[in-house]
mmCIF file of C-alpha atoms in Angstrom:
data_model
loop_
_atom_site.group_PDB
_atom_site.id
_atom_site.type_symbol
_atom_site.label_atom_id
_atom_site.label_comp_id
_atom_site.label_asym_id
_atom_site.label_seq_id
_atom_site.Cartn_x
_atom_site.Cartn_y
_atom_site.Cartn_z
ATOM 1 C CA UNK Q 232 9.951 -81.317 152.262
ATOM 2 C CA UNK Q 233 13.462 -81.620 153.220
ATOM 3 C CA UNK Q 234 16.165 -81.728 150.894
ATOM 4 C CA UNK Q 235 17.774 -85.168 150.960
ATOM 5 C CA UNK Q 236 13.497 -86.166 150.646
ATOM 6 C CA UNK Q 237 13.427 -84.147 147.423
ATOM 7 C CA UNK Q 238 16.556 -85.941 146.887
ATOM 8 C CA UNK Q 239 15.312 -89.234 146.822
ATOM 9 C CA UNK Q 240 11.776 -88.836 145.633
ATOM 10 C CA UNK Q 241 9.731 -88.948 149.221
ATOM 11 C CA UNK Q 242 6.810 -87.400 150.759
ATOM 12 C CA UNK Q 243 5.701 -87.855 154.272
ATOM 13 C CA UNK Q 244 8.556 -90.301 154.804
ATOM 14 C CA UNK Q 245 7.042 -92.774 152.100
ATOM 15 C CA UNK Q 246 9.708 -94.709 150.141
ATOM 16 C CA UNK Q 247 9.744 -93.619 145.645
ATOM 17 C CA UNK Q 248 7.670 -96.510 143.421
ATOM 18 C CA UNK Q 249 10.224 -98.593 143.183
ATOM 19 C CA UNK Q 250 11.466 -99.424 139.942
ATOM 20 C CA UNK Q 251 11.012 -102.187 137.873
ATOM 21 C CA UNK Q 252 13.525 -105.835 138.737
ATOM 22 C CA UNK Q 253 15.220 -106.959 135.652
ATOM 23 C CA UNK Q 254 16.441 -110.560 135.856
ATOM 24 C CA UNK Q 255 19.695 -109.172 136.780
ATOM 25 C CA UNK Q 256 18.070 -107.622 140.105
ATOM 26 C CA UNK Q 257 16.384 -110.654 140.781
ATOM 27 C CA UNK Q 258 19.713 -112.412 140.997
ATOM 28 C CA UNK Q 259 20.993 -110.207 143.060
ATOM 29 C CA UNK Q 260 18.750 -110.503 145.621
ATOM 30 C CA UNK Q 261 18.870 -114.355 145.706
ATOM 31 C CA UNK Q 262 22.178 -113.919 146.073
ATOM 32 C CA UNK Q 263 22.596 -111.119 148.942
ATOM 33 C CA UNK Q 264 19.093 -112.967 150.977
ATOM 34 C CA UNK Q 265 21.308 -116.428 150.817
ATOM 35 C CA UNK Q 266 24.854 -114.752 151.817
ATOM 36 C CA UNK Q 267 24.268 -111.049 153.138
ATOM 37 C CA UNK Q 268 27.943 -110.786 153.500
ATOM 38 C CA UNK Q 269 28.630 -112.084 149.756
ATOM 39 C CA UNK Q 270 31.056 -109.304 148.502
ATOM 40 C CA UNK Q 271 30.748 -106.669 145.682
ATOM 41 C CA UNK Q 272 32.836 -108.666 143.502
ATOM 42 C CA UNK Q 273 31.454 -112.245 144.031
ATOM 43 C CA UNK Q 274 28.131 -110.515 143.480
ATOM 44 C CA UNK Q 275 29.146 -108.783 140.260
ATOM 45 C CA UNK Q 276 31.037 -111.834 139.451
ATOM 46 C CA UNK Q 277 28.371 -114.174 140.109
ATOM 47 C CA UNK Q 278 25.845 -112.066 137.802
ATOM 48 C CA UNK Q 279 28.737 -111.094 135.492
ATOM 49 C CA UNK Q 280 28.100 -107.621 135.150
ATOM 50 C CA UNK Q 281 30.844 -104.847 136.649
ATOM 51 C CA UNK Q 282 31.668 -104.144 140.001
ATOM 52 C CA UNK Q 283 30.540 -100.528 139.522
ATOM 53 C CA UNK Q 284 27.100 -101.804 137.844
ATOM 54 C CA UNK Q 285 26.675 -104.540 140.667
ATOM 55 C CA UNK Q 286 27.400 -101.656 143.058
ATOM 56 C CA UNK Q 287 24.872 -99.307 141.348
ATOM 57 C CA UNK Q 288 22.011 -101.652 141.390
ATOM 58 C CA UNK Q 289 22.141 -103.188 144.923
ATOM 59 C CA UNK Q 290 22.335 -99.159 145.920
ATOM 60 C CA UNK Q 291 19.058 -98.925 144.099
ATOM 61 C CA UNK Q 292 17.344 -101.557 145.330
ATOM 62 C CA UNK Q 293 18.468 -99.801 148.831
ATOM 63 C CA UNK Q 294 17.083 -96.686 148.282
ATOM 64 C CA UNK Q 295 14.091 -98.183 146.524
ATOM 65 C CA UNK Q 296 13.608 -100.197 149.876
ATOM 66 C CA UNK Q 297 13.275 -103.448 147.741
ATOM 67 C CA UNK Q 298 16.466 -104.441 150.134
ATOM 68 C CA UNK Q 299 15.230 -103.381 153.749
ATOM 69 C CA UNK Q 300 18.948 -104.009 155.230
ATOM 70 C CA UNK Q 301 21.323 -106.684 155.777
ATOM 71 C CA UNK Q 302 21.283 -108.630 159.377
ATOM 72 C CA UNK Q 303 22.457 -112.626 160.496
ATOM 73 C CA UNK Q 304 19.748 -115.010 160.518
ATOM 74 C CA UNK Q 305 19.917 -116.590 164.507
ATOM 75 C CA UNK Q 306 19.405 -119.942 165.926
ATOM 76 C CA UNK Q 307 17.164 -118.651 168.663
ATOM 77 C CA UNK Q 308 18.005 -121.516 170.830
ATOM 78 C CA UNK Q 309 22.012 -121.197 170.684
ATOM 79 C CA UNK Q 310 21.349 -117.611 170.959
ATOM 80 C CA UNK Q 311 19.607 -118.392 174.681
ATOM 81 C CA UNK Q 312 15.910 -117.946 173.668
ATOM 82 C CA UNK Q 313 14.856 -121.755 173.639
ATOM 83 C CA UNK Q 314 11.316 -120.910 173.838
ATOM 84 C CA UNK Q 315 9.249 -119.449 170.749
ATOM 85 C CA UNK Q 316 5.812 -118.981 170.293
ATOM 86 C CA UNK Q 317 3.332 -117.298 167.799
ATOM 87 C CA UNK Q 318 0.607 -115.313 170.107
ATOM 88 C CA UNK Q 319 -2.750 -114.297 168.089
ATOM 89 C CA UNK Q 320 -4.316 -110.522 169.255
ATOM 90 C CA UNK Q 321 -7.731 -109.465 169.124
ATOM 91 C CA UNK Q 322 -7.206 -106.097 169.698
ATOM 92 C CA UNK Q 323 -9.897 -102.919 169.853
ATOM 93 C CA UNK Q 324 -10.763 -101.766 166.065
ATOM 94 C CA UNK Q 325 -8.527 -99.316 164.764
ATOM 95 C CA UNK Q 326 -5.859 -99.190 167.098
ATOM 96 C CA UNK Q 327 -3.017 -101.363 165.093
ATOM 97 C CA UNK Q 328 -0.686 -98.552 164.839
ATOM 98 C CA UNK Q 329 -1.036 -97.630 168.526
ATOM 99 C CA UNK Q 330 -0.566 -101.251 169.411
ATOM 100 C CA UNK Q 331 2.620 -101.998 166.800
ATOM 101 C CA UNK Q 332 4.667 -99.375 168.071
ATOM 102 C CA UNK Q 333 3.807 -100.765 172.138
ATOM 103 C CA UNK Q 334 4.419 -104.522 170.704
ATOM 104 C CA UNK Q 335 7.677 -103.421 169.146
ATOM 105 C CA UNK Q 336 9.048 -102.503 172.547
ATOM 106 C CA UNK Q 337 8.719 -106.193 173.889
ATOM 107 C CA UNK Q 338 11.862 -107.693 174.717
ATOM 108 C CA UNK Q 339 12.157 -111.278 171.991
ATOM 109 C CA UNK Q 340 9.744 -109.511 169.531
ATOM 110 C CA UNK Q 341 10.566 -110.814 165.970
ATOM 111 C CA UNK Q 342 7.781 -110.263 163.640
ATOM 112 C CA UNK Q 343 4.582 -108.337 163.804
ATOM 113 C CA UNK Q 344 1.778 -108.655 161.110
ATOM 114 C CA UNK Q 345 -1.704 -107.194 160.965
ATOM 115 C CA UNK Q 346 -4.100 -110.056 159.837
ATOM 116 C CA UNK Q 347 -7.110 -110.750 158.425
ATOM 117 C CA UNK Q 348 -9.581 -113.470 160.012
ATOM 118 C CA UNK Q 349 -10.526 -115.106 163.609
ATOM 119 C CA UNK Q 350 -7.524 -112.498 164.757
ATOM 120 C CA UNK Q 351 -6.103 -109.321 163.888
ATOM 121 C CA UNK Q 352 -2.444 -109.605 164.768
ATOM 122 C CA UNK Q 353 0.577 -112.280 164.729
ATOM 123 C CA UNK Q 354 3.012 -111.802 166.950
ATOM 124 C CA UNK Q 355 6.129 -114.478 167.261
ATOM 125 C CA UNK Q 356 8.562 -113.710 169.794
ATOM 126 C CA UNK Q 357 11.931 -115.347 170.958
ATOM 127 C CA UNK Q 358 11.973 -115.955 175.056
ATOM 128 C CA UNK Q 359 14.608 -118.013 177.044
ATOM 129 C CA UNK Q 360 12.285 -120.507 178.999
ATOM 130 C CA UNK Q 361 8.721 -120.747 179.421
ATOM 131 C CA UNK Q 362 8.657 -118.859 182.209
ATOM 132 C CA UNK Q 363 9.721 -115.674 180.448
ATOM 133 C CA UNK Q 364 6.981 -116.235 177.739
ATOM 134 C CA UNK Q 365 3.958 -116.613 180.424
ATOM 135 C CA UNK Q 366 5.775 -113.045 181.673
ATOM 136 C CA UNK Q 367 5.716 -111.676 178.407
ATOM 137 C CA UNK Q 368 1.850 -112.751 177.900
ATOM 138 C CA UNK Q 369 0.316 -112.641 180.912
ATOM 139 C CA UNK Q 370 1.427 -109.687 182.710
ATOM 140 C CA UNK Q 371 3.519 -107.376 179.356
ATOM 141 C CA UNK Q 372 0.883 -108.091 176.301
ATOM 142 C CA UNK Q 373 -2.689 -108.405 178.720
ATOM 143 C CA UNK Q 374 -1.689 -104.983 180.495
ATOM 144 C CA UNK Q 375 -2.029 -103.357 177.300
ATOM 145 C CA UNK Q 376 -5.244 -101.378 176.976
ATOM 146 C CA UNK Q 377 -5.793 -102.109 173.756
ATOM 147 C CA UNK Q 378 -5.143 -106.216 173.305
ATOM 148 C CA UNK Q 379 -8.740 -107.926 174.090
ATOM 149 C CA UNK Q 380 -7.504 -110.989 173.990
ATOM 150 C CA UNK Q 381 -4.247 -113.360 173.221
ATOM 151 C CA UNK Q 382 -3.435 -117.042 172.455
ATOM 152 C CA UNK Q 383 -0.550 -118.786 172.426
ATOM 153 C CA UNK Q 384 0.743 -121.182 170.072
ATOM 154 C CA UNK Q 385 3.621 -122.754 171.246
ATOM 155 C CA UNK Q 386 6.527 -123.964 168.831
ATOM 156 C CA UNK Q 387 7.998 -127.144 168.586
ATOM 157 C CA UNK Q 388 10.371 -126.748 166.447
ATOM 158 C CA UNK Q 389 11.126 -123.683 163.279
ATOM 159 C CA UNK Q 390 13.638 -123.477 160.538
ATOM 160 C CA UNK Q 391 14.000 -120.683 157.970
ATOM 161 C CA UNK Q 392 13.552 -121.237 154.400
ATOM 162 C CA UNK Q 393 16.692 -120.576 152.380
ATOM 163 C CA UNK Q 394 15.796 -118.728 148.892
ATOM 164 C CA UNK Q 395 15.875 -121.164 146.162
#
């Protein structure tokens, strides 16, 4: 086991079990979900703890894998990806990991989920236009040997939900 894994309590690439979150941790998460650029100082002031305490709590949330990263919420249409779709896939049994790795490489893929029900995988994609979406589905997705079938659900309008 690597030294950094031992220090973090990680084994085989697994994150350690997260510690319980108290009300302050929950408040920090809400603040950072609504504004990932919030300064440590402003977070500390809003949850009524010292900057050092806020910094330590945020670091712990990152180390425990509760916070997976910080990113910008993008308006895909304004960013040149005016066509969005959910694509459902039926795949060969026990090929999820292989398929997931191939889906991660697709341009415009933004969310991948293994699900139960009438299909196996739900994929969200953003493409510049319908022609690019058609190319992605008919050429790229259907060329994956483990993909048995696809169904495309065109998104007419979407909205990211803000934390309350």
